[in-house]
Coordinates of N, CA and C in Angstrom, one line a residue:
M1 N -0.2 -13.6 -56.6 CA 0.2 -14.4 -55.4 C -0.7 -15.6 -55.4
N2 N -0.2 -16.7 -55.0 CA -0.9 -18.0 -54.8 C -2.1 -17.7 -53.9
S3 N -3.2 -18.2 -54.4 CA -4.5 -17.8 -53.6 C -4.5 -18.5 -52.3
T4 N -4.0 -19.7 -52.1 CA -3.9 -20.3 -50.7 C -3.0 -19.5 -49.8
L5 N -1.9 -19.0 -50.4 CA -0.9 -18.2 -49.5 C -1.6 -16.9 -49.1
E6 N -2.3 -16.3 -50.1 CA -3.0 -15.0 -49.9 C -4.0 -15.2 -48.7
S7 N -4.7 -16.3 -48.8 CA -5.7 -16.6 -47.8 C -5.1 -16.9 -46.4
L8 N -4.0 -17.6 -46.5 CA -3.3 -17.9 -45.2 C -2.8 -16.6 -44.5
I9 N -2.3 -15.6 -45.3 CA -1.9 -14.4 -44.8 C -3.1 -13.6 -44.1
A10 N -4.2 -13.7 -44.9 CA -5.4 -12.9 -44.4 C -6.0 -13.7 -43.1
L11 N -5.9 -15.0 -43.1 CA -6.3 -15.8 -41.9 C -5.5 -15.5 -40.7
Q12 N -4.2 -15.4 -40.9 CA -3.3 -15.1 -39.8 C -3.6 -13.7 -39.3
H13 N -3.8 -12.7 -40.2 CA -4.1 -11.4 -39.7 C -5.4 -11.4 -38.9
L14 N -6.4 -12.1 -39.3 CA -7.7 -12.3 -38.5 C -7.4 -12.9 -37.1
D15 N -6.6 -14.0 -37.2 CA -6.2 -14.6 -35.8 C -5.5 -13.7 -34.9
K16 N -4.6 -12.9 -35.5 CA -3.8 -11.9 -34.7 C -4.8 -10.9 -34.1
T17 N -5.7 -10.4 -34.9 CA -6.7 -9.4 -34.4 C -7.6 -10.0 -33.3
I18 N -8.0 -11.3 -33.6 CA -8.9 -12.0 -32.5 C -8.1 -12.2 -31.2
F19 N -6.8 -12.6 -31.4 CA -6.0 -12.8 -30.2 C -5.8 -11.6 -29.4
D20 N -5.5 -10.4 -30.1 CA -5.4 -9.1 -29.4 C -6.7 -8.7 -28.7
I21 N -7.8 -8.9 -29.4 CA -9.1 -8.5 -28.7 C -9.3 -9.4 -27.5
R22 N -9.1 -10.6 -27.6 CA -9.3 -11.6 -26.4 C -8.3 -11.2 -25.2
Q23 N -7.2 -10.8 -25.6 CA -6.2 -10.4 -24.5 C -6.8 -9.2 -23.8
R24 N -7.3 -8.2 -24.5 CA -7.9 -7.0 -23.9 C -9.1 -7.4 -23.0
V25 N -9.9 -8.3 -23.6 CA -11.1 -8.7 -22.8 C -10.7 -9.4 -21.5
E26 N -9.7 -10.3 -21.7 CA -9.3 -11.1 -20.5 C -8.5 -10.2 -19.5
N27 N -8.0 -9.1 -19.9 CA -7.3 -8.2 -19.0 C -8.2 -7.3 -18.2
I28 N -9.5 -7.2 -18.6 CA -10.4 -6.3 -17.9 C -10.6 -6.6 -16.5
P29 N -10.9 -7.9 -16.2 CA -11.1 -8.3 -14.7 C -9.9 -7.8 -13.8
Q30 N -8.7 -8.0 -14.4 CA -7.5 -7.6 -13.5 C -7.5 -6.1 -13.4
A31 N -7.9 -5.4 -14.5 CA -7.8 -3.9 -14.3 C -8.9 -3.5 -13.4
L32 N -10.1 -4.1 -13.4 CA -11.1 -3.7 -12.5 C -10.7 -4.0 -11.0
Q33 N -10.0 -5.2 -10.8 CA -9.5 -5.5 -9.5 C -8.5 -4.5 -9.0
Q34 N -7.6 -4.0 -9.9 CA -6.6 -3.0 -9.5 C -7.3 -1.7 -9.1
L35 N -8.4 -1.4 -9.8 CA -9.1 -0.2 -9.4 C -9.8 -0.3 -8.1
D36 N -10.3 -1.5 -7.8 CA -10.9 -1.8 -6.5 C -9.9 -1.7 -5.4
E37 N -8.7 -2.2 -5.7 CA -7.6 -2.2 -4.7 C -7.2 -0.8 -4.5
L38 N -7.2 0.0 -5.5 CA -6.7 1.4 -5.4 C -7.7 2.2 -4.4
L39 N -9.0 1.9 -4.6 CA -10.1 2.5 -3.8 C -10.0 2.0 -2.3
T40 N -9.8 0.7 -2.2 CA -9.6 0.1 -0.9 C -8.5 0.7 -0.1
E41 N -7.4 0.9 -0.8 CA -6.1 1.5 -0.2 C -6.5 2.9 0.3
S42 N -7.1 3.7 -0.5 CA -7.5 5.0 -0.2 C -8.5 5.1 1.0
E43 N -9.5 4.2 1.0 CA -10.5 4.1 2.1 C -9.7 3.7 3.3
G44 N -8.7 2.8 3.2 CA -7.9 2.4 4.4 C -7.2 3.5 5.0
K45 N -6.7 4.4 4.3 CA -6.1 5.6 4.9 C -7.1 6.4 5.7
V46 N -8.3 6.6 5.2 CA -9.3 7.3 5.9 C -9.6 6.6 7.2
S47 N -9.8 5.3 7.1 CA -10.2 4.5 8.3 C -9.0 4.6 9.4
K48 N -7.8 4.5 8.9 CA -6.6 4.5 9.7 C -6.5 5.9 10.4
T49 N -6.7 7.0 9.6 CA -6.6 8.3 10.2 C -7.7 8.5 11.2
R50 N -8.9 8.1 10.9 CA -10.1 8.2 11.8 C -9.8 7.4 13.1
A51 N -9.3 6.2 13.0 CA -9.0 5.4 14.1 C -8.0 6.0 15.0
S52 N -7.0 6.7 14.4 CA -5.9 7.4 15.2 C -6.5 8.5 15.9
I53 N -7.4 9.3 15.3 CA -8.2 10.4 16.0 C -8.9 9.8 17.2
E54 N -9.7 8.8 17.0 CA -10.5 8.2 18.1 C -9.7 7.7 19.2
D55 N -8.5 7.1 18.9 CA -7.6 6.5 19.9 C -7.0 7.7 20.7
Q56 N -6.7 8.8 20.1 CA -6.1 10.0 20.7 C -7.1 10.6 21.6
E57 N -8.4 10.6 21.1 CA -9.5 11.3 21.9 C -9.7 10.5 23.1
R58 N -9.7 9.2 23.0 CA -9.8 8.3 24.2 C -8.7 8.6 25.2
T59 N -7.5 8.7 24.7 CA -6.4 9.0 25.6 C -6.6 10.4 26.3
R60 N -7.0 11.3 25.5 CA -7.2 12.6 26.1 C -8.3 12.6 27.2
R61 N -9.4 11.9 26.9 CA -10.5 11.8 27.9 C -9.9 11.1 29.2
S62 N -9.1 10.1 28.9 CA -8.6 9.3 30.1 C -7.7 10.2 31.0
K63 N -6.9 11.1 30.3 CA -6.0 12.0 31.0 C -6.8 13.1 31.7
E64 N -7.9 13.5 31.1 CA -8.8 14.5 31.8 C -9.4 13.9 33.0
S65 N -9.8 12.7 32.9 CA -10.4 12.0 34.0 C -9.3 11.9 35.2
E66 N -8.1 11.6 34.8 CA -7.0 11.5 35.7 C -6.8 12.8 36.4
I67 N -6.9 13.9 35.7 CA -6.7 15.2 36.3 C -7.8 15.5 37.3
E68 N -9.0 15.1 36.9 CA -10.2 15.3 37.8 C -10.0 14.5 39.1
A69 N -9.6 13.3 39.0 CA -9.3 12.4 40.1 C -8.2 13.0 41.0
N70 N -7.2 13.5 40.4 CA -6.1 14.1 41.2 C -6.6 15.4 41.9
S71 N -7.4 16.1 41.2 CA -8.0 17.4 41.8 C -8.9 17.1 43.0
E72 N -9.7 16.0 42.8 CA -10.5 15.6 43.9 C -9.7 15.2 45.2
Q73 N -8.7 14.4 44.9 CA -7.8 14.0 45.9 C -7.1 15.1 46.6
M74 N -6.7 16.2 45.8 CA -6.1 17.4 46.4 C -7.1 18.1 47.3
K75 N -8.4 18.1 46.9 CA -9.4 18.8 47.8 C -9.5 18.0 49.1
K76 N -9.4 16.7 49.1 CA -9.5 16.0 50.3 C -8.3 16.3 51.2
Y77 N -7.1 16.3 50.6 CA -5.9 16.6 51.3 C -5.9 18.0 51.9
Q78 N -6.5 18.9 51.1 CA -6.5 20.3 51.6 C -7.5 20.4 52.8
G79 N -8.6 19.6 52.7 CA -9.5 19.6 53.9 C -8.8 19.0 55.1
Q80 N -8.0 18.0 54.9 CA -7.3 17.4 56.0 C -6.2 18.2 56.6
L81 N -5.7 19.2 55.9 CA -4.8 20.1 56.4 C -5.3 20.9 57.6
L82 N -6.5 21.1 57.6 CA -7.1 21.9 58.7 C -7.3 21.1 59.9
Q83 N -7.2 19.8 59.8 CA -7.4 18.9 60.9 C -6.2 18.3 61.5
V84 N -5.0 18.4 60.8 CA -3.8 17.8 61.4 C -3.3 18.6 62.6
K85 N -2.6 17.8 63.4 CA -2.2 18.4 64.7 C -0.6 18.6 64.8
T86 N 0.1 17.9 63.8 CA 1.6 18.0 63.9 C 2.2 18.5 62.6
N87 N 3.3 19.1 62.7 CA 4.0 19.6 61.5 C 4.3 18.5 60.6
K88 N 4.6 17.4 61.1 CA 5.0 16.3 60.3 C 3.8 15.8 59.4
E89 N 2.6 15.7 60.0 CA 1.4 15.4 59.2 C 1.1 16.4 58.2
Y90 N 1.3 17.7 58.6 CA 1.1 18.8 57.7 C 1.9 18.8 56.5
S91 N 3.2 18.5 56.8 CA 4.2 18.5 55.7 C 4.0 17.3 54.7
A92 N 3.6 16.2 55.4 CA 3.3 15.0 54.5 C 2.1 15.3 53.6
L93 N 1.1 15.9 54.1 CA -0.1 16.2 53.2 C 0.3 17.2 52.2
L94 N 1.0 18.2 52.6 CA 1.4 19.2 51.6 C 2.3 18.7 50.5
A95 N 3.1 17.7 50.8 CA 3.9 17.0 49.9 C 3.1 16.2 48.9
E96 N 2.0 15.6 49.4 CA 1.1 14.9 48.6 C 0.3 15.8 47.6
I97 N -0.1 17.0 48.1 CA -0.7 17.9 47.3 C 0.1 18.4 46.2
N98 N 1.4 18.7 46.6 CA 2.3 19.3 45.6 C 2.6 18.2 44.5
G99 N 2.7 17.0 45.0 CA 3.0 15.9 44.0 C 1.9 15.8 43.0
L100 N 0.6 15.9 43.5 CA -0.5 15.8 42.6 C -0.6 16.9 41.7
K101 N -0.2 18.2 42.2 CA -0.2 19.3 41.3 C 0.9 19.1 40.2
S102 N 2.0 18.6 40.5 CA 3.0 18.3 39.5 C 2.6 17.3 38.5
K103 N 1.9 16.3 39.0 CA 1.4 15.3 38.0 C 0.3 15.9 37.1
N104 N -0.5 16.7 37.6 CA -1.6 17.4 36.7 C -0.9 18.3 35.8
T105 N 0.2 19.0 36.1 CA 0.9 19.8 35.2 C 1.4 19.1 34.0
L106 N 2.0 17.9 34.3 CA 2.6 17.1 33.3 C 1.4 16.5 32.4
I107 N 0.4 16.1 33.1 CA -0.8 15.6 32.3 C -1.3 16.6 31.4
E108 N -1.4 17.8 31.9 CA -2.0 19.0 31.1 C -1.1 19.2 29.9
D109 N 0.3 19.1 30.1 CA 1.1 19.2 28.9 C 0.9 18.1 27.9
D110 N 0.6 16.9 28.4 CA 0.3 15.8 27.5 C -1.0 16.0 26.7
I111 N -2.0 16.6 27.4 CA -3.3 16.9 26.8 C -3.1 17.9 25.7
I112 N -2.3 18.9 26.0 CA -2.0 20.0 25.0 C -1.4 19.3 23.7
E113 N -0.4 18.5 24.0 CA 0.2 17.8 22.9 C -0.8 16.9 22.1
L114 N -1.6 16.2 22.8 CA -2.7 15.4 22.2 C -3.6 16.2 21.4
M115 N -4.0 17.4 21.9 CA -5.0 18.2 21.2 C -4.4 18.7 19.9
E116 N -3.0 19.1 20.0 CA -2.4 19.5 18.7 C -2.3 18.4 17.7
S117 N -2.0 17.2 18.3 CA -1.9 16.0 17.3 C -3.3 15.7 16.8
I118 N -4.3 15.8 17.6 CA -5.7 15.5 17.1 C -6.0 16.5 16.0
E119 N -5.7 17.8 16.2 CA -6.0 18.8 15.2 C -5.3 18.5 13.9
R120 N -4.0 18.1 14.0 CA -3.3 17.7 12.8 C -3.9 16.5 12.1
A121 N -4.3 15.5 12.9 CA -4.9 14.3 12.3 C -6.3 14.7 11.7
K122 N -7.0 15.6 12.3 CA -8.3 16.0 11.7 C -8.1 16.7 10.3
H123 N -7.1 17.5 10.3 CA -6.7 18.1 9.0 C -6.3 17.1 8.0
A124 N -5.5 16.1 8.4 CA -5.1 15.0 7.5 C -6.3 14.2 7.0
L125 N -7.3 14.0 8.0 CA -8.5 13.3 7.7 C -9.3 14.0 6.6
T126 N -9.4 15.3 6.7 CA -10.1 16.0 5.7 C -9.5 15.9 4.3
Q127 N -8.1 15.9 4.4 CA -7.3 15.8 3.1 C -7.6 14.4 2.5
V128 N -7.4 13.4 3.3 CA -7.5 12.0 2.7 C -8.9 11.7 2.3
Q129 N -9.9 12.3 3.0 CA -11.3 12.1 2.6 C -11.5 12.7 1.2
G130 N -10.9 13.9 1.0 CA -11.1 14.5 -0.3 C -10.4 13.7 -1.4
E131 N -9.2 13.2 -1.0 CA -8.4 12.4 -2.0 C -9.2 11.1 -2.4
T132 N -9.8 10.5 -1.3 CA -10.6 9.3 -1.5 C -11.8 9.5 -2.4
A133 N -12.4 10.7 -2.2 CA -13.6 11.0 -3.0 C -13.2 11.1 -4.4
Q134 N -12.0 11.7 -4.7 CA -11.5 11.9 -6.1 C -11.2 10.4 -6.6
V135 N -10.6 9.6 -5.8 CA -10.3 8.3 -6.3 C -11.5 7.6 -6.6
K136 N -12.6 7.7 -5.7 CA -13.8 6.9 -6.0 C -14.4 7.4 -7.3
R137 N -14.4 8.7 -7.6 CA -15.0 9.2 -8.8 C -14.2 8.6 -10.0
R138 N -12.9 8.7 -9.9 CA -12.0 8.2 -11.0 C -12.3 6.7 -11.2
V139 N -12.3 5.9 -10.1 CA -12.6 4.5 -10.2 C -13.9 4.2 -10.9
E140 N -14.9 4.9 -10.5 CA -16.3 4.7 -11.1 C -16.2 5.0 -12.6
E141 N -15.6 6.1 -12.9 CA -15.4 6.5 -14.4 C -14.6 5.5 -15.2
E142 N -13.5 5.0 -14.6 CA -12.7 4.0 -15.2 C -13.4 2.7 -15.4
K143 N -14.2 2.3 -14.4 CA -14.9 1.0 -14.4 C -16.0 1.2 -15.6
Q144 N -16.6 2.3 -15.6 CA -17.6 2.5 -16.7 C -17.0 2.4 -18.1
R145 N -15.8 3.0 -18.2 CA -15.2 3.0 -19.4 C -14.7 1.6 -19.9
Y146 N -14.2 0.8 -18.9 CA -13.9 -0.6 -19.2 C -15.1 -1.4 -19.6
L147 N -16.2 -1.2 -18.9 CA -17.3 -2.0 -19.2 C -17.9 -1.7 -20.6
V148 N -17.8 -0.4 -21.0 CA -18.2 0.0 -22.4 C -17.3 -0.7 -23.4
E149 N -15.9 -0.5 -23.1 CA -14.9 -1.1 -24.0 C -15.1 -2.6 -24.1
Q150 N -15.4 -3.3 -23.0 CA -15.6 -4.7 -23.0 C -16.7 -5.0 -23.9
Q151 N -17.8 -4.3 -23.9 CA -19.0 -4.6 -24.7 C -18.6 -4.4 -26.2
E152 N -17.9 -3.3 -26.5 CA -17.5 -3.0 -27.8 C -16.5 -4.1 -28.4
W153 N -15.5 -4.5 -27.5 CA -14.6 -5.5 -27.9 C -15.2 -6.9 -28.2
Q154 N -16.2 -7.2 -27.3 CA -16.9 -8.5 -27.5 C -17.7 -8.5 -28.8
Q155 N -18.3 -7.3 -29.1 CA -19.0 -7.3 -30.4 C -18.0 -7.4 -31.5
Q156 N -16.9 -6.7 -31.4 CA -15.9 -6.8 -32.5 C -15.4 -8.2 -32.6
L157 N -15.2 -8.9 -31.4 CA -14.7 -10.3 -31.4 C -15.6 -11.2 -32.1
A158 N -16.9 -11.0 -31.9 CA -17.9 -11.8 -32.6 C -17.8 -11.7 -34.1
Q159 N -17.7 -10.4 -34.5 CA -17.6 -10.1 -36.0 C -16.4 -10.7 -36.6
E160 N -15.2 -10.4 -35.9 CA -13.9 -11.0 -36.4 C -14.0 -12.5 -36.5
Q161 N -14.6 -13.1 -35.5 CA -14.6 -14.6 -35.4 C -15.5 -15.1 -36.6
Q162 N -16.6 -14.4 -36.8 CA -17.5 -14.8 -37.9 C -16.7 -14.7 -39.3
T163 N -16.0 -13.6 -39.4 CA -15.2 -13.5 -40.7 C -14.2 -14.6 -40.7
R164 N -13.5 -14.9 -39.6 CA -12.5 -15.9 -39.6 C -13.0 -17.3 -40.0
D165 N -14.2 -17.5 -39.4 CA -14.8 -18.9 -39.7 C -15.2 -19.0 -41.2
A166 N -15.6 -17.9 -41.8 CA -15.9 -17.9 -43.2 C -14.6 -18.1 -44.0
K167 N -13.6 -17.3 -43.6 CA -12.2 -17.5 -44.3 C -11.7 -18.9 -44.2
A168 N -11.9 -19.5 -43.1 CA -11.4 -20.9 -42.9 C -12.0 -21.9 -43.8
Q169 N -13.2 -21.6 -44.3 CA -13.9 -22.5 -45.2 C -13.2 -22.5 -46.6
E170 N -12.3 -21.6 -46.9 CA -11.7 -21.6 -48.2 C -10.5 -22.5 -48.3
F171 N -10.1 -23.1 -47.2 CA -8.9 -24.0 -47.2 C -9.3 -25.5 -47.3
E172 N -8.3 -26.2 -47.9 CA -8.4 -27.7 -47.8 C -8.2 -28.1 -46.4
P173 N -8.9 -29.1 -45.9 CA -8.8 -29.5 -44.5 C -7.3 -29.7 -44.1
A174 N -6.5 -30.3 -44.9 CA -5.1 -30.6 -44.5 C -4.3 -29.3 -44.3
I175 N -4.5 -28.4 -45.2 CA -3.8 -27.1 -45.1 C -4.3 -26.4 -43.7
L176 N -5.6 -26.4 -43.5 CA -6.1 -25.7 -42.3 C -5.6 -26.4 -41.0
R177 N -5.6 -27.7 -41.0 CA -5.0 -28.5 -39.8 C -3.6 -28.1 -39.6
E178 N -2.8 -28.0 -40.6 CA -1.4 -27.7 -40.6 C -1.2 -26.3 -40.0
Y179 N -2.0 -25.4 -40.6 CA -1.9 -24.0 -40.1 C -2.3 -23.9 -38.7
S180 N -3.3 -24.6 -38.2 CA -3.8 -24.5 -36.8 C -2.7 -25.1 -35.9
R181 N -2.0 -26.2 -36.4 CA -1.0 -26.8 -35.6 C 0.2 -25.8 -35.4
L182 N 0.6 -25.2 -36.5 CA 1.7 -24.2 -36.4 C 1.3 -23.0 -35.6
L183 N 0.1 -22.6 -35.6 CA -0.3 -21.5 -34.9 C -0.2 -21.7 -33.4
Q184 N -0.4 -23.0 -32.9 CA -0.2 -23.3 -31.5 C 1.2 -23.6 -31.2
M185 N 1.9 -24.1 -32.1 CA 3.4 -24.5 -31.8 C 4.3 -23.2 -31.9
R186 N 3.9 -22.2 -32.7 CA 4.8 -21.1 -33.0 C 4.3 -19.8 -32.5
N187 N 3.8 -19.8 -31.3 CA 3.4 -18.6 -30.6 C 2.5 -17.7 -31.5
G188 N 1.5 -18.3 -32.1 CA 0.5 -17.6 -32.9 C 1.0 -17.1 -34.2
V189 N 2.1 -17.6 -34.7 CA 2.6 -17.1 -36.0 C 2.8 -18.4 -36.9
A190 N 1.9 -18.6 -37.8 CA 2.0 -19.7 -38.7 C 2.5 -19.3 -40.1
V191 N 2.4 -18.1 -40.4 CA 2.9 -17.5 -41.7 C 3.9 -16.5 -41.5
A192 N 5.1 -16.6 -42.0 CA 6.2 -15.7 -41.7 C 6.6 -15.0 -43.0
A193 N 6.9 -13.7 -42.9 CA 7.4 -13.0 -44.0 C 8.9 -13.3 -44.2
V194 N 9.4 -13.2 -45.4 CA 10.8 -13.3 -45.7 C 11.3 -12.0 -46.1
T195 N 12.4 -11.6 -45.4 CA 13.0 -10.2 -45.6 C 13.6 -10.1 -47.0
E196 N 14.0 -8.9 -47.4 CA 14.6 -8.6 -48.7 C 16.0 -9.3 -48.9
N197 N 16.6 -9.7 -47.7 CA 17.8 -10.4 -47.9 C 17.7 -11.9 -47.6
G198 N 16.4 -12.4 -47.7 CA 16.2 -13.8 -47.6 C 16.1 -14.5 -46.3
T199 N 15.8 -13.8 -45.3 CA 15.7 -14.2 -43.9 C 14.3 -14.5 -43.4
C200 N 14.0 -15.7 -42.9 CA 12.7 -16.0 -42.4 C 12.5 -15.1 -41.1
T201 N 11.4 -14.3 -41.0 CA 11.2 -13.5 -39.8 C 10.6 -14.3 -38.7
G202 N 10.3 -15.6 -38.9 CA 9.8 -16.4 -37.8 C 10.9 -17.0 -37.0
C203 N 12.0 -17.4 -37.6 CA 13.1 -18.0 -36.8 C 14.4 -17.4 -37.2
Y204 N 14.4 -16.5 -38.1 CA 15.6 -15.7 -38.5 C 16.8 -16.6 -39.2
V205 N 16.3 -17.6 -39.8 CA 17.3 -18.5 -40.5 C 17.3 -17.9 -42.0
A206 N 18.5 -18.0 -42.6 CA 18.7 -17.5 -44.0 C 18.3 -18.6 -44.9
L207 N 17.4 -18.3 -45.9 CA 17.0 -19.3 -46.8 C 18.1 -19.4 -47.9
T208 N 18.1 -20.5 -48.6 CA 19.1 -20.7 -49.7 C 18.6 -19.8 -50.8
P209 N 19.6 -19.3 -51.6 CA 19.2 -18.5 -52.8 C 18.1 -19.0 -53.7
Q210 N 18.2 -20.3 -53.9 CA 17.1 -20.9 -54.7 C 15.7 -20.8 -54.1
M211 N 15.7 -21.2 -52.8 CA 14.4 -21.1 -52.1 C 13.9 -19.7 -52.0
F212 N 14.8 -18.8 -51.7 CA 14.4 -17.4 -51.7 C 13.7 -16.9 -53.0
A213 N 14.4 -17.3 -54.1 CA 13.9 -16.9 -55.4 C 12.6 -17.5 -55.7
E214 N 12.3 -18.8 -55.2 CA 11.1 -19.4 -55.4 C 10.0 -18.7 -54.6
V215 N 10.3 -18.4 -53.3 CA 9.3 -17.7 -52.5 C 8.9 -16.4 -53.1
K216 N 9.9 -15.7 -53.7 CA 9.6 -14.3 -54.3 C 8.6 -14.4 -55.5
T217 N 8.6 -15.6 -56.1 CA 7.7 -15.8 -57.2 C 6.2 -15.7 -56.8
K218 N 6.0 -16.2 -55.5 CA 4.6 -16.2 -55.0 C 3.7 -17.1 -55.6
D219 N 4.2 -18.0 -56.4 CA 3.4 -18.9 -57.2 C 2.9 -20.2 -56.4
T220 N 3.8 -20.7 -55.5 CA 3.4 -21.9 -54.8 C 3.7 -21.7 -53.3
L221 N 3.2 -22.6 -52.5 CA 3.4 -22.6 -51.1 C 4.8 -23.1 -50.7
H222 N 5.5 -22.3 -49.9 CA 6.8 -22.7 -49.4 C 6.8 -22.6 -47.9
R223 N 7.6 -23.5 -47.3 CA 7.7 -23.5 -45.9 C 9.2 -23.4 -45.4
C224 N 9.3 -22.8 -44.3 CA 10.7 -22.6 -43.8 C 11.3 -24.0 -43.4
P225 N 12.5 -24.3 -43.8 CA 13.0 -25.6 -43.5 C 13.4 -25.8 -42.0
V226 N 13.3 -24.7 -41.2 CA 13.7 -24.8 -39.8 C 12.4 -24.8 -38.9
C227 N 11.7 -23.6 -39.1 CA 10.5 -23.5 -38.2 C 9.2 -24.1 -38.8
L228 N 9.2 -24.4 -40.1 CA 8.2 -25.0 -40.9 C 7.0 -24.0 -41.1
R229 N 7.2 -22.8 -40.8 CA 6.1 -21.8 -41.1 C 5.9 -21.6 -42.6
F230 N 4.7 -21.3 -43.0 CA 4.5 -20.9 -44.4 C 5.2 -19.6 -44.6
L231 N 5.7 -19.5 -45.8 CA 6.5 -18.3 -46.1 C 5.9 -17.4 -47.3
Y232 N 6.2 -16.1 -47.1 CA 5.8 -15.2 -48.2 C 6.8 -14.1 -48.3
A233 N 7.0 -13.6 -49.5 CA 8.0 -12.5 -49.6 C 7.4 -11.2 -49.0
E234 N 8.3 -10.6 -48.3 CA 7.9 -9.4 -47.5 C 7.4 -8.3 -48.4
S235 N 7.9 -8.2 -49.6 CA 7.4 -7.1 -50.6 C 6.0 -7.4 -51.0
A236 N 5.5 -8.6 -50.7 CA 4.1 -8.9 -51.1 C 3.2 -8.2 -50.1

C-alpha cells in the first residue's frame, strides 16, 4: 500500500479515537448534572411529603383548639342554664349548646380523617426517605465512577494526541492541510473506504471501473470525484 495512504488511514483512526474520547469527556458534566437533578428530585419528594405532614398537623391542632373553644363556650352556656328565668331563654341556650356539640362532632370526624392521613403520609415519608438514601448512595457511586473514568480518559487522550502529533509529522504539509480541511468539512471522515462493488463509503457514489481498478492497486493516492475524500480499497 502507498505509504502516504497507509499513514492517512492510521491518522484518521487516531483522530476518530481522539474524537470519541473527547466526546466522552465532554459528556461527563451533563451526566453529573443529571445525577444531581435525580437526587434533587428525590429530596424534593421528601420535602414535599414532610411539608404535607406539617401542614396537616397544623390543621389538626387548629381543629383541636376549635373543639376546646367550643367546649369552653358550652360550659358557659350550661352555667347560664341555671340562671335563666324563661323557657324561651332556656331553649335558646340549649339550642346553642346542641349546635356546638354538633360542630364538635363534625370537627372530631375531621380530626380522625386528618390523623389517618397523617399516618399514611408518615409511612410515605419513611418510604421516600429510604428511596432517597438509596438514590444518594447510587449518585455518589456514579459520580465517583465518572470522575475515575474522566481521569483515565484524559490520560488516554493525552497519549493518543501525542501519538497523533508524531504521526502528523510523517506527512508533507500540503497533504496534511488537505486532510485537516476534509476532516472539518466531511464530519470527521477524510479517508473513505471503497466497497467491493466500487462505491465510496463517504458519499456512496459509484466510481468508474477504471478509477476503482486504480484504487485497488493501492499504489497511488486517489480521491473521490464527488466528496473529495482520500480513497482506499476496503479489502486493504
